Every structure is written in structure tokens, then in C-alpha cells.
mmCIF file of C-alpha atoms (C1' of nucleotides) in Angstrom:
data_model
loop_
_atom_site.group_PDB
_atom_site.id
_atom_site.type_symbol
_atom_site.label_atom_id
_atom_site.label_comp_id
_atom_site.label_asym_id
_atom_site.label_seq_id
_atom_site.Cartn_x
_atom_site.Cartn_y
_atom_site.Cartn_z
ATOM 1 C CA MET A 1 0.000 0.000 0.000
ATOM 2 C CA PRO A 2 2.222 2.593 1.268
ATOM 3 C CA GLU A 3 4.002 5.578 -0.058
ATOM 4 C CA LEU A 4 4.214 8.945 1.639
ATOM 5 C CA PRO A 5 0.519 9.918 1.257
ATOM 6 C CA GLU A 6 -0.742 6.536 2.440
ATOM 7 C CA VAL A 7 1.611 6.476 5.424
ATOM 8 C CA GLU A 8 0.622 10.045 6.286
ATOM 9 C CA THR A 9 -3.035 9.002 6.138
ATOM 10 C CA VAL A 10 -2.412 6.114 8.505
ATOM 11 C CA ALA A 11 -0.361 8.297 10.853
ATOM 12 C CA ARG A 12 -3.152 10.873 11.033
ATOM 13 C CA GLY A 13 -5.646 8.123 11.779
ATOM 14 C CA LEU A 14 -3.494 6.839 14.622
ATOM 15 C CA ARG A 15 -3.054 10.351 15.988
ATOM 16 C CA ARG A 16 -6.808 10.670 16.206
ATOM 17 C CA THR A 17 -7.438 7.286 17.728
ATOM 18 C CA ILE A 18 -4.610 6.128 19.962
ATOM 19 C CA LEU A 19 -2.709 9.199 21.111
ATOM 20 C CA GLY A 20 -2.222 9.161 24.868
ATOM 21 C CA ARG A 21 -3.107 5.486 25.222
ATOM 22 C CA ARG A 22 -0.860 3.280 27.294
ATOM 23 C CA ILE A 23 0.275 -0.123 26.072
ATOM 24 C CA VAL A 24 -0.678 -2.860 28.516
ATOM 25 C CA SER A 25 0.738 -5.959 26.870
ATOM 26 C CA VAL A 26 2.106 -7.277 23.585
ATOM 27 C CA THR A 27 1.348 -10.482 21.720
ATOM 28 C CA LEU A 28 3.444 -11.514 18.729
ATOM 29 C CA GLY A 29 2.809 -13.853 15.819
ATOM 30 C CA LYS A 30 5.529 -14.348 13.198
ATOM 31 C CA THR A 31 8.475 -12.129 14.005
ATOM 32 C CA ASP A 32 10.897 -12.395 11.083
ATOM 33 C CA PHE A 33 10.192 -8.758 10.131
ATOM 34 C CA ILE A 34 10.814 -7.425 13.645
ATOM 35 C CA ASP A 35 14.367 -6.309 14.483
ATOM 36 C CA ASP A 36 14.307 -7.596 18.046
ATOM 37 C CA PRO A 37 10.987 -9.167 19.025
ATOM 38 C CA VAL A 38 11.998 -9.678 22.650
ATOM 39 C CA ALA A 39 12.637 -5.949 22.989
ATOM 40 C CA LEU A 40 8.992 -5.263 22.087
ATOM 41 C CA GLU A 41 7.677 -7.615 24.756
ATOM 42 C CA GLN A 42 10.135 -6.254 27.248
ATOM 43 C CA HIS A 43 9.940 -2.506 26.694
ATOM 44 C CA LEU A 44 6.475 -1.657 25.353
ATOM 45 C CA PRO A 45 4.199 -2.596 28.255
ATOM 46 C CA GLY A 46 3.595 0.345 30.567
ATOM 47 C CA ARG A 47 4.502 2.991 28.041
ATOM 48 C CA GLN A 48 2.294 5.703 26.700
ATOM 49 C CA ILE A 49 2.018 6.639 23.026
ATOM 50 C CA GLU A 50 2.789 10.343 23.174
ATOM 51 C CA ALA A 51 3.020 11.177 19.493
ATOM 52 C CA VAL A 52 2.830 9.638 16.062
ATOM 53 C CA ASP A 53 5.296 11.031 13.547
ATOM 54 C CA ARG A 54 5.978 10.191 9.938
ATOM 55 C CA TYR A 55 9.438 10.231 8.412
ATOM 56 C CA GLY A 56 9.360 9.277 4.743
ATOM 57 C CA LYS A 57 7.560 5.946 4.666
ATOM 58 C CA PHE A 58 8.328 5.274 8.323
ATOM 59 C CA MET A 59 5.940 5.872 11.170
ATOM 60 C CA LEU A 60 7.266 6.592 14.630
ATOM 61 C CA LEU A 61 5.180 5.879 17.666
ATOM 62 C CA ARG A 62 6.836 8.028 20.312
ATOM 63 C CA LEU A 63 6.822 6.333 23.667
ATOM 64 C CA SER A 64 6.991 7.939 27.086
ATOM 65 C CA ALA A 65 9.659 7.006 29.540
ATOM 66 C CA ALA A 66 8.419 4.066 31.590
ATOM 67 C CA GLY A 67 5.124 4.587 33.364
ATOM 68 C CA ALA A 68 4.739 6.821 36.382
ATOM 69 C CA GLY A 69 5.413 5.049 39.664
ATOM 70 C CA ARG A 70 7.272 2.220 38.037
ATOM 71 C CA ILE A 71 10.825 1.366 38.800
ATOM 72 C CA PRO A 72 12.706 1.733 35.540
ATOM 73 C CA ALA A 73 14.271 -1.682 35.744
ATOM 74 C CA ASN A 74 15.639 -1.923 32.248
ATOM 75 C CA GLY A 75 16.530 1.358 30.640
ATOM 76 C CA ASP A 76 12.905 2.351 30.130
ATOM 77 C CA ALA A 77 13.530 5.577 32.007
ATOM 78 C CA THR A 78 14.480 7.083 28.685
ATOM 79 C CA PRO A 79 12.114 7.886 25.800
ATOM 80 C CA ALA A 80 12.022 5.534 22.846
ATOM 81 C CA SER A 81 10.107 4.927 19.628
ATOM 82 C CA LEU A 82 8.417 2.113 17.836
ATOM 83 C CA LEU A 83 9.526 2.360 14.219
ATOM 84 C CA VAL A 84 6.963 0.971 11.779
ATOM 85 C CA HIS A 85 7.398 0.467 8.042
ATOM 86 C CA LEU A 86 4.401 -0.968 6.205
ATOM 87 C CA GLY A 87 6.363 -2.564 3.391
ATOM 88 C CA MET A 88 3.929 -3.558 0.651
ATOM 89 C CA THR A 89 1.012 -4.986 2.608
ATOM 90 C CA GLY A 90 1.343 -3.736 6.181
ATOM 91 C CA GLN A 91 -1.648 -2.298 8.005
ATOM 92 C CA ILE A 92 -1.811 -0.892 11.508
ATOM 93 C CA ALA A 93 -4.997 0.168 13.257
ATOM 94 C CA PRO A 94 -6.848 -0.099 16.556
ATOM 95 C CA HIS A 95 -9.561 -2.747 16.860
ATOM 96 C CA ALA A 96 -12.107 -3.752 19.466
ATOM 97 C CA ALA A 97 -10.524 -6.580 21.420
ATOM 98 C CA ALA A 98 -13.544 -8.753 20.732
ATOM 99 C CA GLU A 99 -13.209 -8.270 16.989
ATOM 100 C CA HIS A 100 -11.964 -11.238 14.992
ATOM 101 C CA ARG A 101 -8.217 -11.088 14.372
ATOM 102 C CA GLU A 102 -7.491 -10.889 10.678
ATOM 103 C CA LYS A 103 -5.219 -13.519 9.218
ATOM 104 C CA HIS A 104 -1.580 -12.354 9.218
ATOM 105 C CA THR A 105 -1.965 -10.278 12.360
ATOM 106 C CA HIS A 106 1.543 -10.485 13.775
ATOM 107 C CA VAL A 107 1.661 -7.782 16.423
ATOM 108 C CA CYS A 108 -1.127 -7.135 18.878
ATOM 109 C CA MET A 109 -0.780 -4.406 21.473
ATOM 110 C CA LEU A 110 -3.445 -4.298 24.160
ATOM 111 C CA LEU A 111 -4.207 -0.683 25.081
ATOM 112 C CA ASP A 112 -5.368 0.702 28.412
ATOM 113 C CA ASP A 113 -8.849 1.404 27.041
ATOM 114 C CA GLY A 114 -9.391 -2.215 26.154
ATOM 115 C CA ARG A 115 -8.787 -1.903 22.412
ATOM 116 C CA GLU A 116 -5.932 -3.573 20.567
ATOM 117 C CA LEU A 117 -3.521 -1.874 18.198
ATOM 118 C CA ARG A 118 -2.913 -4.534 15.560
ATOM 119 C CA TYR A 119 -0.280 -4.829 12.863
ATOM 120 C CA THR A 120 -1.229 -7.058 9.942
ATOM 121 C CA ASP A 121 1.087 -7.870 7.055
ATOM 122 C CA ALA A 122 0.522 -10.762 4.660
ATOM 123 C CA ARG A 123 3.878 -10.548 2.916
ATOM 124 C CA ARG A 124 5.876 -9.381 5.916
ATOM 125 C CA PHE A 125 7.924 -6.956 3.808
ATOM 126 C CA GLY A 126 7.313 -4.415 6.525
ATOM 127 C CA ARG A 127 9.540 -3.723 9.464
ATOM 128 C CA ILE A 128 9.042 -3.019 13.139
ATOM 129 C CA ALA A 129 11.759 -2.010 15.569
ATOM 130 C CA TYR A 130 11.927 -0.746 19.111
ATOM 131 C CA LEU A 131 14.588 1.959 19.130
ATOM 132 C CA THR A 132 15.985 4.328 21.720
ATOM 133 C CA GLU A 133 17.083 7.762 20.608
ATOM 134 C CA THR A 134 20.591 7.105 19.381
ATOM 135 C CA PRO A 135 19.879 4.076 17.185
ATOM 136 C CA LEU A 136 16.757 5.812 15.901
ATOM 137 C CA ALA A 137 18.724 8.898 14.907
ATOM 138 C CA GLN A 138 21.235 6.618 13.229
ATOM 139 C CA GLU A 139 18.447 4.939 11.325
ATOM 140 C CA LEU A 140 16.881 8.182 10.086
ATOM 141 C CA LEU A 141 20.209 9.733 9.172
ATOM 142 C CA GLY A 142 20.419 7.599 6.060
ATOM 143 C CA LEU A 143 17.248 9.051 4.583
ATOM 144 C CA GLY A 144 17.127 11.842 2.031
ATOM 145 C CA ALA A 145 15.186 15.089 1.844
ATOM 146 C CA ASP A 146 11.503 15.395 2.661
ATOM 147 C CA PRO A 147 9.883 15.779 -0.772
ATOM 148 C CA LEU A 148 7.254 18.138 0.642
ATOM 149 C CA GLU A 149 9.839 20.458 2.176
ATOM 150 C CA VAL A 150 12.816 20.236 -0.145
ATOM 151 C CA SER A 151 13.838 23.543 -1.707
ATOM 152 C CA ARG A 152 14.144 23.976 -5.443
ATOM 153 C CA GLU A 153 17.907 24.292 -5.093
ATOM 154 C CA GLU A 154 18.382 21.198 -2.991
ATOM 155 C CA PHE A 155 16.115 19.150 -5.219
ATOM 156 C CA ALA A 156 18.108 20.157 -8.274
ATOM 157 C CA SER A 157 21.409 19.438 -6.578
ATOM 158 C CA ARG A 158 20.257 15.946 -5.602
ATOM 159 C CA ILE A 159 19.073 15.154 -9.125
ATOM 160 C CA CYS A 160 20.954 17.084 -11.757
ATOM 161 C CA GLY A 161 24.451 15.888 -10.953
ATOM 162 C CA ARG A 162 23.531 12.221 -11.151
ATOM 163 C CA ARG A 163 23.928 9.771 -14.001
ATOM 164 C CA ALA A 164 21.298 7.401 -12.645
ATOM 165 C CA ARG A 165 17.846 7.345 -14.204
ATOM 166 C CA ILE A 166 15.437 9.873 -12.799
ATOM 167 C CA LYS A 167 13.016 7.134 -11.819
ATOM 168 C CA ALA A 168 15.720 5.356 -9.825
ATOM 169 C CA LEU A 169 16.591 8.630 -8.108
ATOM 170 C CA LEU A 170 12.981 9.371 -7.180
ATOM 171 C CA LEU A 171 12.628 5.885 -5.707
ATOM 172 C CA ASP A 172 15.922 6.063 -3.803
ATOM 173 C CA GLN A 173 15.032 6.816 -0.173
ATOM 174 C CA ARG A 174 18.530 8.241 0.357
ATOM 175 C CA VAL A 175 17.741 10.943 -2.213
ATOM 176 C CA LEU A 176 14.140 11.708 -1.250
ATOM 177 C CA ARG A 177 12.224 10.030 1.538
ATOM 178 C CA GLY A 178 8.733 8.789 0.854
ATOM 179 C CA VAL A 179 8.329 8.538 -2.921
ATOM 180 C CA GLY A 180 7.403 5.127 -4.343
ATOM 181 C CA ASN A 181 6.424 3.675 -7.688
ATOM 182 C CA ILE A 182 3.015 5.307 -8.058
ATOM 183 C CA TYR A 183 3.940 8.876 -7.202
ATOM 184 C CA ALA A 184 7.205 8.650 -9.123
ATOM 185 C CA ASP A 185 5.314 7.779 -12.313
ATOM 186 C CA GLU A 186 2.573 10.317 -11.662
ATOM 187 C CA SER A 187 5.006 13.180 -11.118
ATOM 188 C CA LEU A 188 7.112 12.246 -14.151
ATOM 189 C CA TRP A 189 4.010 12.166 -16.328
ATOM 190 C CA ARG A 190 2.926 15.552 -15.036
ATOM 191 C CA ALA A 191 6.401 17.006 -15.586
ATOM 192 C CA LYS A 192 6.646 15.383 -19.040
ATOM 193 C CA VAL A 193 9.904 13.657 -18.179
ATOM 194 C CA HIS A 194 10.544 10.074 -19.257
ATOM 195 C CA PRO A 195 11.436 7.772 -16.338
ATOM 196 C CA ALA A 196 14.531 6.459 -18.132
ATOM 197 C CA ARG A 197 16.113 9.914 -18.568
ATOM 198 C CA LEU A 198 19.255 10.422 -16.541
ATOM 199 C CA GLY A 199 19.156 12.894 -13.687
ATOM 200 C CA ALA A 200 21.925 14.841 -15.374
ATOM 201 C CA GLN A 201 19.838 15.132 -18.549
ATOM 202 C CA LEU A 202 17.185 17.247 -16.844
ATOM 203 C CA SER A 203 17.362 20.977 -17.375
ATOM 204 C CA MET A 204 17.073 23.180 -14.296
ATOM 205 C CA GLN A 205 13.695 24.106 -15.665
ATOM 206 C CA GLN A 206 12.580 20.472 -15.801
ATOM 207 C CA ALA A 207 13.947 19.733 -12.348
ATOM 208 C CA GLY A 208 12.054 22.718 -10.996
ATOM 209 C CA THR A 209 8.848 21.550 -12.626
ATOM 210 C CA LEU A 210 9.316 18.011 -11.399
ATOM 211 C CA ARG A 211 9.752 19.178 -7.821
ATOM 212 C CA ARG A 212 6.685 21.384 -8.041
ATOM 213 C CA VAL A 213 4.355 18.765 -9.515
ATOM 214 C CA LEU A 214 5.659 16.120 -7.111
ATOM 215 C CA GLN A 215 4.727 18.350 -4.192
ATOM 216 C CA GLU A 216 1.328 19.167 -5.666
ATOM 217 C CA ILE A 217 0.599 15.500 -6.291
ATOM 218 C CA LEU A 218 1.681 14.365 -2.830
ATOM 219 C CA GLU A 219 -0.330 17.119 -1.154
ATOM 220 C CA LYS A 220 -3.413 16.351 -3.188
ATOM 221 C CA ALA A 221 -3.023 12.630 -2.517
ATOM 222 C CA ILE A 222 -2.816 13.271 1.223
ATOM 223 C CA VAL A 223 -6.032 15.279 1.096
ATOM 224 C CA MET A 224 -7.654 12.377 -0.745
ATOM 225 C CA ARG A 225 -6.318 9.913 1.818
ATOM 226 C CA GLY A 226 -3.958 8.125 -0.530
ATOM 227 C CA SER A 227 -4.351 5.659 -3.377
ATOM 228 C CA SER A 228 -6.137 2.372 -2.831
ATOM 229 C CA ILE A 229 -4.914 0.044 -5.575
ATOM 230 C CA SER A 230 -5.932 -3.274 -4.165
ATOM 231 C CA ASP A 231 -6.301 -3.261 -0.448
ATOM 232 C CA PHE A 232 -5.017 -0.096 1.123
ATOM 233 C CA LEU A 233 -7.330 1.049 3.900
ATOM 234 C CA ASP A 234 -6.745 3.833 6.368
ATOM 235 C CA ALA A 235 -7.058 3.452 10.126
ATOM 236 C CA ASP A 236 -10.839 3.701 9.841
ATOM 237 C CA GLY A 237 -11.013 0.991 7.194
ATOM 238 C CA GLU A 238 -11.723 3.576 4.493
ATOM 239 C CA PRO A 239 -10.070 3.345 1.081
ATOM 240 C CA GLY A 240 -8.254 6.350 -0.387
ATOM 241 C CA ASP A 241 -9.491 8.167 -3.469
ATOM 242 C CA TYR A 242 -6.353 9.300 -5.228
ATOM 243 C CA GLN A 243 -6.238 6.311 -7.603
ATOM 244 C CA ARG A 244 -9.030 7.990 -9.556
ATOM 245 C CA ARG A 245 -6.610 10.784 -10.333
ATOM 246 C CA HIS A 246 -3.831 8.572 -11.646
ATOM 247 C CA ARG A 247 -2.716 9.726 -15.067
ATOM 248 C CA ALA A 248 0.016 7.203 -15.813
ATOM 249 C CA TYR A 249 0.324 4.548 -13.130
ATOM 250 C CA GLY A 250 -1.657 1.423 -14.003
ATOM 251 C CA ARG A 251 -3.003 2.937 -17.261
ATOM 252 C CA GLU A 252 -1.133 0.878 -19.868
ATOM 253 C CA GLY A 253 -3.089 0.772 -23.120
ATOM 254 C CA LYS A 254 -5.325 3.681 -22.156
ATOM 255 C CA ALA A 255 -5.409 7.179 -23.592
ATOM 256 C CA CYS A 256 -3.084 9.847 -22.233
ATOM 257 C CA HIS A 257 -5.232 12.531 -20.611
ATOM 258 C CA ARG A 258 -3.229 15.239 -22.371
ATOM 259 C CA CYS A 259 -2.553 13.970 -25.869
ATOM 260 C CA LYS A 260 -4.637 10.803 -26.285
ATOM 261 C CA SER A 261 -1.604 8.693 -27.139
ATOM 262 C CA VAL A 262 -1.631 5.198 -25.709
ATOM 263 C CA ILE A 263 0.062 4.954 -22.314
ATOM 264 C CA ARG A 264 2.882 2.414 -22.381
ATOM 265 C CA ARG A 265 4.773 0.423 -19.800
ATOM 266 C CA GLY A 266 8.453 -0.352 -19.503
ATOM 267 C CA ILE A 267 10.826 -1.577 -16.825
ATOM 268 C CA VAL A 268 12.966 1.139 -15.272
ATOM 269 C CA ALA A 269 14.966 0.647 -12.093
ATOM 270 C CA GLY A 270 13.512 -2.837 -11.996
ATOM 271 C CA ARG A 271 9.969 -1.567 -11.587
ATOM 272 C CA SER A 272 6.970 -1.318 -13.880
ATOM 273 C CA SER A 273 6.922 2.238 -15.149
ATOM 274 C CA TYR A 274 4.039 3.852 -16.973
ATOM 275 C CA PHE A 275 4.458 6.814 -19.279
ATOM 276 C CA CYS A 276 3.070 8.586 -22.306
ATOM 277 C CA PRO A 277 5.414 7.882 -25.250
ATOM 278 C CA LYS A 278 4.570 11.225 -26.803
ATOM 279 C CA CYS A 279 4.530 13.596 -23.814
ATOM 280 C CA GLN A 280 7.538 11.911 -22.213
ATOM 281 C CA ARG A 281 10.154 11.454 -24.905
ATOM 282 C CA ALA A 282 12.255 8.364 -24.286
ATOM 283 C CA PRO A 283 16.048 8.470 -24.392
ATOM 284 C CA ARG A 284 17.651 6.648 -27.322
ATOM 285 C CA GLY A 285 17.493 2.910 -27.129
ATOM 286 C CA PHE A 286 14.714 2.664 -24.621
ATOM 287 C CA ALA A 287 12.238 -0.109 -25.441
ATOM 288 C CA ALA A 288 8.733 -0.091 -24.046
ATOM 289 C CA LEU A 289 7.096 -3.448 -23.437
ATOM 290 C CA PRO A 290 4.735 -4.626 -26.159
ATOM 291 C CA LEU A 291 1.134 -3.818 -25.402
ATOM 292 C CA PRO A 292 -0.720 -6.801 -23.980
ATOM 293 C CA LYS A 293 -3.793 -7.947 -25.825
ATOM 294 C CA ALA A 294 -6.732 -5.698 -25.078
ATOM 295 C CA LYS A 295 -8.080 -6.209 -21.628
ATOM 296 C CA ARG A 296 -11.520 -5.493 -20.392
ATOM 297 C CA LYS A 297 -11.900 -3.179 -17.474
ATOM 298 C CA ARG A 298 -12.887 0.386 -17.010
ATOM 299 C CA ASP A 299 -10.676 3.406 -17.029
ATOM 300 C CA HIS A 300 -9.284 4.205 -13.648
ATOM 301 C "C1'" DC B 1 29.115 5.567 -9.698
ATOM 302 C "C1'" DG B 2 25.796 2.732 -11.995
ATOM 303 C "C1'" DT B 3 22.480 -1.439 -13.381
ATOM 304 C "C1'" DT B 4 20.327 -5.906 -13.189
ATOM 305 C "C1'" DG B 5 18.413 -9.779 -11.069
ATOM 306 C "C1'" DA B 6 17.277 -12.319 -7.188
ATOM 307 C "C1'" DA B 7 15.633 -12.654 -2.664
ATOM 308 C "C1'" DC B 8 12.467 -11.879 1.147
ATOM 309 C "C1'" DC B 9 6.695 -13.616 1.501
ATOM 310 C "C1'" DT B 10 1.661 -14.336 0.291
ATOM 311 C "C1'" DG B 11 -2.305 -13.251 -2.429
ATOM 312 C "C1'" DT B 12 -4.521 -12.092 -6.646
ATOM 313 C "C1'" DT B 13 -4.730 -11.642 -11.527
ATOM 314 C "C1'" DT B 14 -3.612 -13.156 -16.076
ATOM 315 C "C1'" DG B 15 -2.642 -16.382 -19.798
ATOM 316 C "C1'" DC B 16 -2.811 -20.564 -22.176
ATOM 317 C "C1'" DT C 1 -12.780 -24.465 -15.982
ATOM 318 C "C1'" DG C 2 -8.152 -25.016 -14.169
ATOM 319 C "C1'" DC C 3 -3.623 -24.614 -13.212
ATOM 320 C "C1'" DA C 4 0.764 -22.222 -13.669
ATOM 321 C "C1'" DA C 5 3.003 -18.070 -14.373
ATOM 322 C "C1'" DA C 6 3.237 -13.347 -13.720
ATOM 323 C "C1'" DC C 7 2.660 -9.591 -10.957
ATOM 324 C "C1'" DA C 8 2.045 -6.585 -6.779
ATOM 325 C "C1'" DG C 9 2.495 -0.004 -3.956
ATOM 326 C "C1'" DG C 10 9.194 -1.971 -0.763
ATOM 327 C "C1'" DT C 11 13.993 -2.744 0.351
ATOM 328 C "C1'" DT C 12 18.448 -5.013 0.222
ATOM 329 C "C1'" DC C 13 22.272 -7.388 -1.491
ATOM 330 C "C1'" DA C 14 25.465 -9.713 -4.643
ATOM 331 C "C1'" DA C 15 27.447 -9.637 -9.066
ATOM 332 C "C1'" DC C 16 28.935 -7.201 -12.899
#
DNA sequence: CGTTGAACCTGTTTGC
DNA sequence: TGCAAACAGGTTCAAC
């Protein structure tokens, strides 16, 4: 599910619903996506969720120092965070304790109001880690600029000097934090830049446009609560609406909204990439995939 | 500094 | 209809 707008949507939902709650106990299922499962069982109970932050595609549940009146037996006297990455299929939301536990629910945190904060992830590409301040800072240090905040100058400097393909740069979390396959393709379509162009091939003008449309798209997508392609639901179980605005992503074989050419697909940076062959001129030698035989299905 | 392909998993869609 | 292959919004790592 989750790129910046979807993660922001989930974070806002959690802010509304679980802020200030204290974690009573933790139950784990499969743990191969958790850095240190024992640390969760050991350090979460008794702590209060004081804030929910988003950093790129990561969510940070900020935890109080260990509960009032407790003896900090194990380093819990210091604040810490639960780092959550949703991977491809992760979902996190509060549920009534009596509610049936969805298949693939691997972390269950009982809250002090009787509800359970549950993390569900069929593919387990997500990640959960309990981190104190120093390791957390270390973790976040590797991430690039916030695409919503980055200045025109910094954006250009991170893109224009590079010989990697622009699509690879947009997806690289060390360059920009939070952009994934959907919003990369959408912003490139809007900026009329082919995904296989090299960063260094972009003019300052194009880089400026790309930054601007990326910000507009991400902001609009947040307002619309993200894109629900197959199963993304926010913390209230509501799907997002931004998929109806997609102009490139997932539209192979359909008409470009600007020029009516047929949207094509190719592999760039190892990912399916959708583009208009006319609006987004390909670099020499780039081969789009042949169009699959006409499929049914409505425009989306 | 780059790219590609495979790997990590499970579920759903597509193709013959 | 049915089964196998392809594909999925993410990240990482080895090999070149």
C-alpha cells in the first residue's frame, strides 16, 4: 500500500485514535520482520504513546519514559520509539478486542482502554523495531530530503548531478524520503519527463517543474487519503481516493489525458513504469514493453 | 558511480 | 474451468 501519502493518512488516523493510550501488553505472531521481538515484549508494556510522527515511509510511535510510579528496571527511564514500516502490505490500526483477528496479524498491542492496536502484514515486507534515541537517529540519518519540504535548489542538486535514471533517483530513499512507484510515475508524467532519462539530462527548468508537480501530487493525494490500488485502507477501514486521479500509473493501453496517445509500460529501475510515449520522450534505445492484448476493465 | 536480477513472503490476476 | 506463471504499492544485497 504505502508511499508517503498513504503512510501520512495512517499516521493521522493513529493520531486521532490512539494518542495518549498506554500499552498494557504485547502479543506476537511471526516475528521475522521485527528487528528484536523480545525488545517489544520487554519494553512496550507500561509505556504511553505520546506522538505519532511520519518520516518518509516510516511511522514513529513516540513512547513515554516508563510509566509513572514504576521502577525503571531496564533502561525504560528514557524515551524511545516504535519504528513501523508498512512494506507492501502492512496495516496498523486499533480494533475492538472482541473483533476477529485478521489472518496475518503479527503484532497485537493491548491498550489501556481495552482496544488492541494490531499490525497485519501478509507478505511481511514491513519492518518493526523498538529503538531508543541514538539508534533511531542513526536509522533516520540515512534518509534523504523530505519531498514536501525540499527547496528547489536542494532538489536540483540531488538530481541534476547524477547519471542514474530519474526514476531510480525518485525511488531512492537516500535521495528523497517517501516517494514510491506510483507517485514517481505520476510526477514524471505531469512534468513530461521520461522515467529512463538520466538525472543529469534534466534541465534546471525540468527539475524545478518536477519538484513542483511532485509536491502538488503528494499534497493532493494526502487530502484524498492516498491511493487504494488493491487493499489499502486507512485506520478507519476507508479506502483512499487518489487512484481515480492517476494519469500514468496502471493505465497501460489507455489514452493519455493530455494527448490521447496510448500509455505504455516499460521496466525502469527494476519496476513497472508507466508513461506517455509522446509527452515523455524516451532516451535513445529505450524499449517499451509490447502492449498486452486488449483487456476489459474500465478506465481508472 | 551505476544497473540488473534475485531474494524476502503471500495473495490475486492473467494467460494458455 | 483449471492450473501455472506473472505480478504486486518496498527494500536489500550480490554480481557485474
